[in-house]
Amino acid sequence: VQLQASGGGLVQAGGSLRLSCAASGRTFRMYTMAWFRQAPGKEREFVAAVFRSGARTYHADSVKGRFTISRDNAKNTVYLQLNSLKPEDTAVYYCAADPSMIASRIQREVAYHYWGQGTLVTVSS
C-alpha cells in the first residue's frame, strides 16, 4: 500500500488542522492505520491509531482530548483532527499502516510496515 499524507501547515496556538492520509489499493480496510510525529531534534513518537473497522482507536496521552483519529474505508483515507494546537505539537506528521497489527504493538514504530512521506505542522505561539 502507498500512503500520501497532506493537510499540514502553519497555524497559531489554539487553532485547528485536519490531516489526511490517502492510501492506494483495494485492501485499505484490512490495515490498521496510525499517525506518528517527529519534532525537530527528537525521535518519532506515536500519536494515534485506528483499527480496521474504525471502532477502536488509541491516542497518546499527550494528545488525548485534543486530537482525534478517524477513517473512511470507502475513501481509503485516514484523518487526524488536530484541535487546541500547542507550539509543542510542531512536527512532521507521518501516517503508517500495517495489515497484521495487534493492540499490544500499536504504539510501536517498528510494528508498521508502510509509511507515508510526512506533512509538516507548525504551531506558532
Coordinates of N, CA, C and O in Angstrom, one line a residue:
V1 N 0.8 -1.2 0.0 CA 0.0 0.0 0.0 C 0.9 1.2 0.0 O 1.9 1.3 0.6
Q2 N 0.5 2.3 -0.7 CA 1.2 3.5 -0.8 C 0.3 4.6 0.0 O -0.9 4.6 -0.2
L3 N 1.0 5.4 0.8 CA 0.4 6.4 1.6 C 0.8 7.8 1.2 O 2.0 8.0 1.0
Q4 N -0.2 8.7 1.2 CA 0.1 10.1 0.8 C -0.5 11.0 1.9 O -1.8 11.1 1.9
A5 N 0.3 11.6 2.7 CA -0.2 12.5 3.7 C -0.3 13.9 3.2 O 0.5 14.4 2.4
S6 N -1.3 14.6 3.8 CA -1.5 16.0 3.4 C -2.2 16.8 4.5 O -2.7 16.1 5.5
G7 N -2.3 18.1 4.4 CA -3.1 18.9 5.3 C -2.3 19.7 6.3 O -2.8 20.5 7.1
G8 N -1.0 19.5 6.3 CA -0.1 20.3 7.2 C -0.1 21.7 6.9 O -0.5 22.1 5.8
G9 N 0.4 22.5 7.8 CA 0.6 24.0 7.5 C 1.0 24.7 8.8 O 1.3 24.1 9.8
L10 N 0.9 26.0 8.6 CA 1.2 26.9 9.8 C -0.1 27.4 10.4 O -1.0 27.9 9.7
V11 N -0.1 27.3 11.7 CA -1.3 27.6 12.5 C -0.9 28.3 13.8 O 0.1 27.9 14.3
Q12 N -1.7 29.2 14.3 CA -1.5 29.8 15.6 C -1.9 28.8 16.7 O -2.8 28.0 16.5
A13 N -1.3 29.0 17.9 CA -1.6 28.2 19.0 C -3.1 28.4 19.3 O -3.7 29.5 19.2
G14 N -3.7 27.2 19.6 CA -5.2 27.2 19.8 C -6.0 26.9 18.6 O -7.2 26.6 18.7
G15 N -5.3 26.9 17.5 CA -6.0 26.6 16.2 C -6.2 25.2 15.9 O -5.9 24.3 16.8
S16 N -6.7 24.9 14.7 CA -7.0 23.5 14.3 C -6.5 23.2 12.9 O -6.4 24.1 12.1
L17 N -6.3 22.0 12.7 CA -5.9 21.5 11.4 C -6.5 20.1 11.2 O -6.8 19.4 12.2
R18 N -6.7 19.6 10.0 CA -7.1 18.3 9.8 C -6.1 17.7 8.8 O -6.0 18.2 7.6
L19 N -5.5 16.6 9.2 CA -4.5 15.9 8.3 C -5.3 14.8 7.7 O -6.2 14.2 8.2
S20 N -4.9 14.5 6.4 CA -5.4 13.4 5.7 C -4.3 12.5 5.2 O -3.2 12.9 4.9
C21 N -4.6 11.2 5.1 CA -3.7 10.2 4.5 C -4.4 9.3 3.6 O -5.3 8.5 4.1
A22 N -4.2 9.5 2.3 CA -4.9 8.7 1.3 C -4.0 7.5 1.0 O -2.8 7.6 0.8
A23 N -4.7 6.3 0.9 CA -4.0 5.1 0.6 C -4.4 4.5 -0.7 O -5.5 4.6 -1.1
S24 N -3.4 3.9 -1.4 CA -3.7 3.2 -2.7 C -4.2 1.8 -2.4 O -4.1 1.3 -1.3
G25 N -4.8 1.2 -3.4 CA -5.1 -0.2 -3.3 C -6.6 -0.4 -2.8 O -7.2 0.5 -2.3
R26 N -7.0 -1.7 -3.0 CA -8.4 -2.0 -2.6 C -8.5 -2.7 -1.3 O -9.6 -3.2 -1.0
T27 N -7.4 -2.8 -0.5 CA -7.5 -3.5 0.7 C -7.3 -2.6 1.9 O -6.9 -3.1 3.0
F28 N -7.6 -1.4 1.7 CA -7.3 -0.4 2.8 C -8.0 -0.8 4.1 O -7.4 -0.6 5.2
R29 N -9.2 -1.4 4.0 CA -10.0 -1.7 5.2 C -9.3 -2.8 6.0 O -9.7 -3.1 7.1
M30 N -8.3 -3.5 5.4 CA -7.6 -4.6 6.1 C -6.4 -4.1 7.0 O -5.8 -4.8 7.7
Y31 N -6.1 -2.8 6.9 CA -5.0 -2.2 7.5 C -5.3 -1.4 8.8 O -6.3 -0.6 8.8
T32 N -4.6 -1.6 9.8 CA -4.6 -0.7 10.9 C -3.8 0.5 10.5 O -2.7 0.4 9.9
M33 N -4.3 1.7 10.8 CA -3.7 3.0 10.4 C -3.3 3.8 11.6 O -4.0 3.7 12.6
A34 N -2.2 4.5 11.5 CA -1.7 5.3 12.6 C -1.1 6.6 12.1 O -0.7 6.7 11.0
W35 N -0.9 7.5 13.1 CA -0.2 8.7 12.9 C 0.9 8.7 13.9 O 0.7 8.4 15.1
F36 N 2.1 9.1 13.4 CA 3.3 9.4 14.3 C 3.7 10.8 14.0 O 3.3 11.4 13.0
R37 N 4.6 11.3 14.8 CA 5.1 12.6 14.6 C 6.6 12.7 15.0 O 7.0 12.0 15.9
Q38 N 7.3 13.6 14.4 CA 8.7 13.8 14.7 C 9.0 15.2 14.8 O 9.0 15.9 13.8
A39 N 9.3 15.7 16.0 CA 9.7 17.1 16.2 C 11.2 17.3 15.9 O 11.9 16.3 16.0
P40 N 11.6 18.5 15.6 CA 13.0 18.8 15.4 C 13.9 18.3 16.5 O 13.6 18.7 17.7
G41 N 14.9 17.5 16.2 CA 15.8 17.0 17.2 C 15.3 16.0 18.1 O 16.0 15.6 19.1
K42 N 14.1 15.4 17.8 CA 13.5 14.4 18.7 C 13.2 13.1 17.9 O 13.2 13.1 16.7
E43 N 13.0 12.0 18.6 CA 12.6 10.8 18.0 C 11.2 10.8 17.5 O 10.4 11.6 18.1
R44 N 10.9 10.0 16.6 CA 9.5 9.9 16.1 C 8.7 9.2 17.2 O 9.1 8.3 17.9
E45 N 7.4 9.8 17.4 CA 6.6 9.2 18.5 C 5.2 9.0 18.0 O 4.7 9.6 17.1
F46 N 4.6 8.0 18.7 CA 3.2 7.6 18.4 C 2.2 8.8 18.7 O 2.4 9.4 19.8
V47 N 1.2 9.0 17.9 CA 0.2 10.0 18.1 C -1.2 9.3 18.3 O -1.8 9.5 19.3
A48 N -1.6 8.5 17.3 CA -2.9 7.9 17.4 C -3.0 6.7 16.4 O -2.2 6.7 15.4
A49 N -3.9 5.8 16.6 CA -4.1 4.7 15.7 C -5.6 4.3 15.7 O -6.3 4.5 16.7
V50 N -6.0 3.7 14.6 CA -7.3 3.2 14.4 C -7.3 1.8 13.8 O -6.6 1.6 12.8
F51 N -8.0 0.9 14.4 CA -8.1 -0.5 13.8 C -9.0 -0.5 12.6 O -9.6 0.5 12.2
R52 N -9.1 -1.6 12.0 CA -9.6 -1.8 10.6 C -11.0 -1.2 10.4 O -11.3 -0.4 9.5
S53 N -11.9 -1.5 11.3 CA -13.3 -1.1 11.2 C -13.5 0.4 11.6 O -14.5 1.0 11.2
G54 N -12.6 0.9 12.3 CA -12.7 2.3 12.8 C -13.3 2.4 14.2 O -13.4 3.5 14.8
A55 N -13.8 1.3 14.7 CA -14.4 1.3 16.0 C -13.5 1.4 17.2 O -13.9 2.0 18.2
R56 N -12.3 1.0 17.0 CA -11.3 1.1 18.1 C -10.2 2.0 17.7 O -9.6 1.9 16.7
T57 N -10.0 3.0 18.6 CA -8.9 4.0 18.4 C -8.1 4.1 19.7 O -8.5 3.8 20.8
Y58 N -6.9 4.5 19.4 CA -5.9 4.8 20.5 C -5.3 6.1 20.3 O -5.0 6.5 19.2
H59 N -5.1 6.9 21.4 CA -4.4 8.2 21.3 C -3.4 8.3 22.4 O -3.6 7.8 23.5
A60 N -2.3 8.9 22.0 CA -1.2 9.1 23.0 C -1.8 10.1 24.1 O -2.6 10.9 23.8
D61 N -1.3 9.9 25.3 CA -1.7 10.8 26.4 C -1.5 12.2 26.1 O -2.3 13.1 26.5
S62 N -0.5 12.6 25.4 CA -0.2 14.0 25.1 C -1.2 14.6 24.2 O -1.2 15.9 24.1
V63 N -2.0 13.8 23.5 CA -2.9 14.4 22.6 C -4.4 14.1 22.9 O -5.3 14.6 22.2
K64 N -4.6 13.3 23.9 CA -6.0 12.9 24.2 C -6.8 14.1 24.6 O -6.4 15.0 25.3
G65 N -8.0 14.1 24.0 CA -8.9 15.3 24.2 C -8.7 16.4 23.2 O -9.5 17.3 23.2
R66 N -7.6 16.4 22.5 CA -7.3 17.4 21.5 C -7.3 16.9 20.1 O -7.7 17.6 19.2
F67 N -6.7 15.7 19.9 CA -6.6 15.1 18.6 C -7.6 13.9 18.5 O -7.8 13.2 19.4
T68 N -8.1 13.7 17.3 CA -9.0 12.6 17.0 C -8.6 11.9 15.7 O -8.6 12.6 14.7
I69 N -8.4 10.6 15.7 CA -8.1 9.9 14.5 C -9.5 9.2 14.1 O -10.3 8.8 14.9
S70 N -9.6 9.2 12.8 CA -10.8 8.5 12.2 C -10.4 8.0 10.8 O -9.4 8.3 10.3
R71 N -11.3 7.2 10.3 CA -11.0 6.6 8.9 C -12.3 6.5 8.1 O -13.4 6.3 8.7
D72 N -12.2 6.6 6.8 CA -13.3 6.4 5.9 C -12.8 5.3 4.9 O -12.1 5.6 4.0
N73 N -13.3 4.1 5.2 CA -12.8 3.0 4.3 C -13.4 3.1 2.9 O -12.7 2.5 2.0
A74 N -14.4 3.8 2.7 CA -15.0 4.0 1.4 C -14.1 4.9 0.5 O -14.0 4.8 -0.7
K75 N -13.4 5.8 1.2 CA -12.5 6.7 0.6 C -11.0 6.4 0.7 O -10.1 7.2 0.3
N76 N -10.7 5.2 1.3 CA -9.3 4.8 1.5 C -8.5 5.9 2.2 O -7.4 6.2 1.8
T77 N -9.1 6.6 3.2 CA -8.4 7.7 3.8 C -8.5 7.6 5.4 O -9.6 7.3 5.9
V78 N -7.5 8.0 6.0 CA -7.5 8.2 7.5 C -7.2 9.6 7.8 O -6.5 10.3 7.0
Y79 N -7.8 10.1 8.8 CA -7.8 11.5 9.2 C -7.2 11.7 10.6 O -7.3 10.8 11.4
L80 N -6.6 12.8 10.8 CA -6.2 13.2 12.2 C -6.7 14.7 12.3 O -6.2 15.6 11.7
Q81 N -7.7 14.8 13.2 CA -8.2 16.2 13.5 C -7.4 16.7 14.7 O -7.3 16.1 15.8
L82 N -6.8 17.8 14.5 CA -5.9 18.4 15.5 C -6.6 19.7 16.0 O -6.7 20.7 15.2
N83 N -7.0 19.7 17.2 CA -7.6 20.9 17.9 C -6.7 21.4 19.0 O -5.9 20.7 19.5
S84 N -7.0 22.6 19.4 CA -6.3 23.2 20.6 C -4.8 23.0 20.4 O -4.1 22.6 21.4
L85 N -4.3 23.3 19.3 CA -2.8 23.1 19.0 C -1.9 23.9 19.9 O -2.2 25.1 20.2
K86 N -0.8 23.3 20.2 CA 0.2 24.0 21.0 C 1.5 24.0 20.3 O 1.8 23.2 19.4
P87 N 2.4 25.0 20.6 CA 3.7 25.0 19.9 C 4.5 23.7 20.0 O 5.1 23.3 19.0
E88 N 4.3 23.0 21.0 CA 5.0 21.7 21.2 C 4.4 20.6 20.3 O 5.0 19.5 20.2
D89 N 3.3 20.9 19.6 CA 2.8 19.9 18.6 C 3.5 20.1 17.2 O 3.2 19.3 16.3
T90 N 4.4 21.1 17.1 CA 5.1 21.3 15.9 C 5.9 20.1 15.6 O 6.7 19.6 16.4
A91 N 5.7 19.5 14.4 CA 6.4 18.3 14.0 C 6.1 17.9 12.5 O 5.1 18.5 12.0
V92 N 6.8 17.0 12.0 CA 6.4 16.3 10.8 C 5.5 15.2 11.2 O 5.9 14.3 12.0
Y93 N 4.3 15.1 10.6 CA 3.4 14.1 11.0 C 3.4 13.0 9.8 O 3.2 13.4 8.6
Y94 N 3.5 11.8 10.2 CA 3.6 10.6 9.3 C 2.4 9.7 9.5 O 2.0 9.4 10.6
C95 N 1.8 9.2 8.4 CA 0.9 8.2 8.5 C 1.6 6.8 8.3 O 2.5 6.8 7.5
A96 N 1.0 5.8 8.9 CA 1.6 4.5 8.8 C 0.5 3.4 8.7 O -0.6 3.7 9.2
A97 N 0.8 2.3 8.2 CA -0.2 1.2 8.0 C 0.4 -0.1 8.2 O 1.6 -0.4 8.0
D98 N -0.4 -1.1 8.7 CA 0.1 -2.4 8.9 C -1.1 -3.3 8.8 O -2.2 -3.1 9.4
P99 N -1.0 -4.5 8.1 CA -2.2 -5.4 7.9 C -2.4 -6.4 9.0 O -3.4 -7.1 9.1
S100 N -1.4 -6.5 10.0 CA -1.5 -7.5 11.0 C -1.2 -7.0 12.4 O -0.5 -7.6 13.2
M101 N -1.7 -5.8 12.7 CA -1.4 -5.2 14.0 C -2.2 -5.8 15.1 O -3.3 -6.3 14.9
I102 N -1.5 -5.9 16.3 CA -2.2 -6.3 17.5 C -2.1 -5.2 18.5 O -1.2 -4.3 18.4
A103 N -3.0 -5.1 19.4 CA -3.2 -4.0 20.3 C -1.9 -3.7 21.1 O -1.5 -2.6 21.3
S104 N -1.2 -4.8 21.5 CA 0.0 -4.6 22.3 C 1.1 -3.9 21.6 O 2.1 -3.4 22.2
R105 N 1.1 -3.9 20.3 CA 2.2 -3.3 19.5 C 1.8 -2.0 18.8 O 2.6 -1.4 18.1
I106 N 0.6 -1.5 19.0 CA 0.1 -0.4 18.2 C 0.8 0.9 18.3 O 0.8 1.7 17.4
Q107 N 1.5 1.1 19.4 CA 2.3 2.3 19.6 C 3.7 2.2 19.2 O 4.5 3.2 19.3
R108 N 4.1 1.1 18.7 CA 5.5 0.8 18.3 C 5.8 1.1 16.9 O 5.1 0.5 16.0
E109 N 6.7 2.0 16.6 CA 7.0 2.4 15.3 C 7.4 1.3 14.4 O 7.0 1.1 13.3
V110 N 8.2 0.3 15.0 CA 8.7 -0.8 14.2 C 7.7 -1.8 13.8 O 7.9 -2.6 13.0
A111 N 6.5 -1.6 14.4 CA 5.4 -2.6 14.0 C 4.7 -2.3 12.7 O 3.9 -3.1 12.2
Y112 N 5.0 -1.1 12.2 CA 4.3 -0.7 11.0 C 5.2 -0.9 9.7 O 6.3 -0.4 9.7
H113 N 4.6 -1.5 8.7 CA 5.4 -1.8 7.5 C 5.4 -0.7 6.5 O 6.3 -0.7 5.6
Y114 N 4.4 0.1 6.5 CA 4.2 1.0 5.4 C 4.1 2.5 6.0 O 3.4 2.7 7.0
W115 N 4.8 3.4 5.3 CA 4.8 4.8 5.8 C 4.6 5.8 4.6 O 5.1 5.5 3.5
G116 N 3.9 6.9 5.0 CA 3.8 8.0 4.1 C 5.0 8.9 4.2 O 5.9 8.7 5.0
Q117 N 5.0 10.0 3.4 CA 6.2 10.8 3.3 C 6.2 11.9 4.4 O 7.2 12.6 4.6
G118 N 5.1 12.1 5.1 CA 5.0 13.2 6.1 C 4.5 14.5 5.7 O 4.7 14.9 4.5
T119 N 3.9 15.2 6.6 CA 3.4 16.5 6.3 C 3.7 17.4 7.6 O 3.5 17.0 8.7
L120 N 4.2 18.6 7.3 CA 4.7 19.4 8.4 C 3.6 20.3 9.0 O 2.9 21.0 8.3
V121 N 3.5 20.2 10.3 CA 2.6 21.1 11.1 C 3.5 22.0 11.9 O 4.3 21.5 12.7
T122 N 3.3 23.3 11.8 CA 4.0 24.3 12.5 C 3.0 25.1 13.3 O 2.1 25.7 12.7
V123 N 3.2 25.2 14.6 CA 2.3 25.9 15.5 C 3.0 27.1 16.1 O 4.0 26.9 16.8
S124 N 2.6 28.3 15.8 CA 3.2 29.5 16.3 C 2.6 29.9 17.6 O 1.4 29.7 17.8
S125 N 3.4 30.5 18.5 CA 2.9 30.9 19.8 C 2.4 32.4 19.7 O 2.5 33.1 18.8

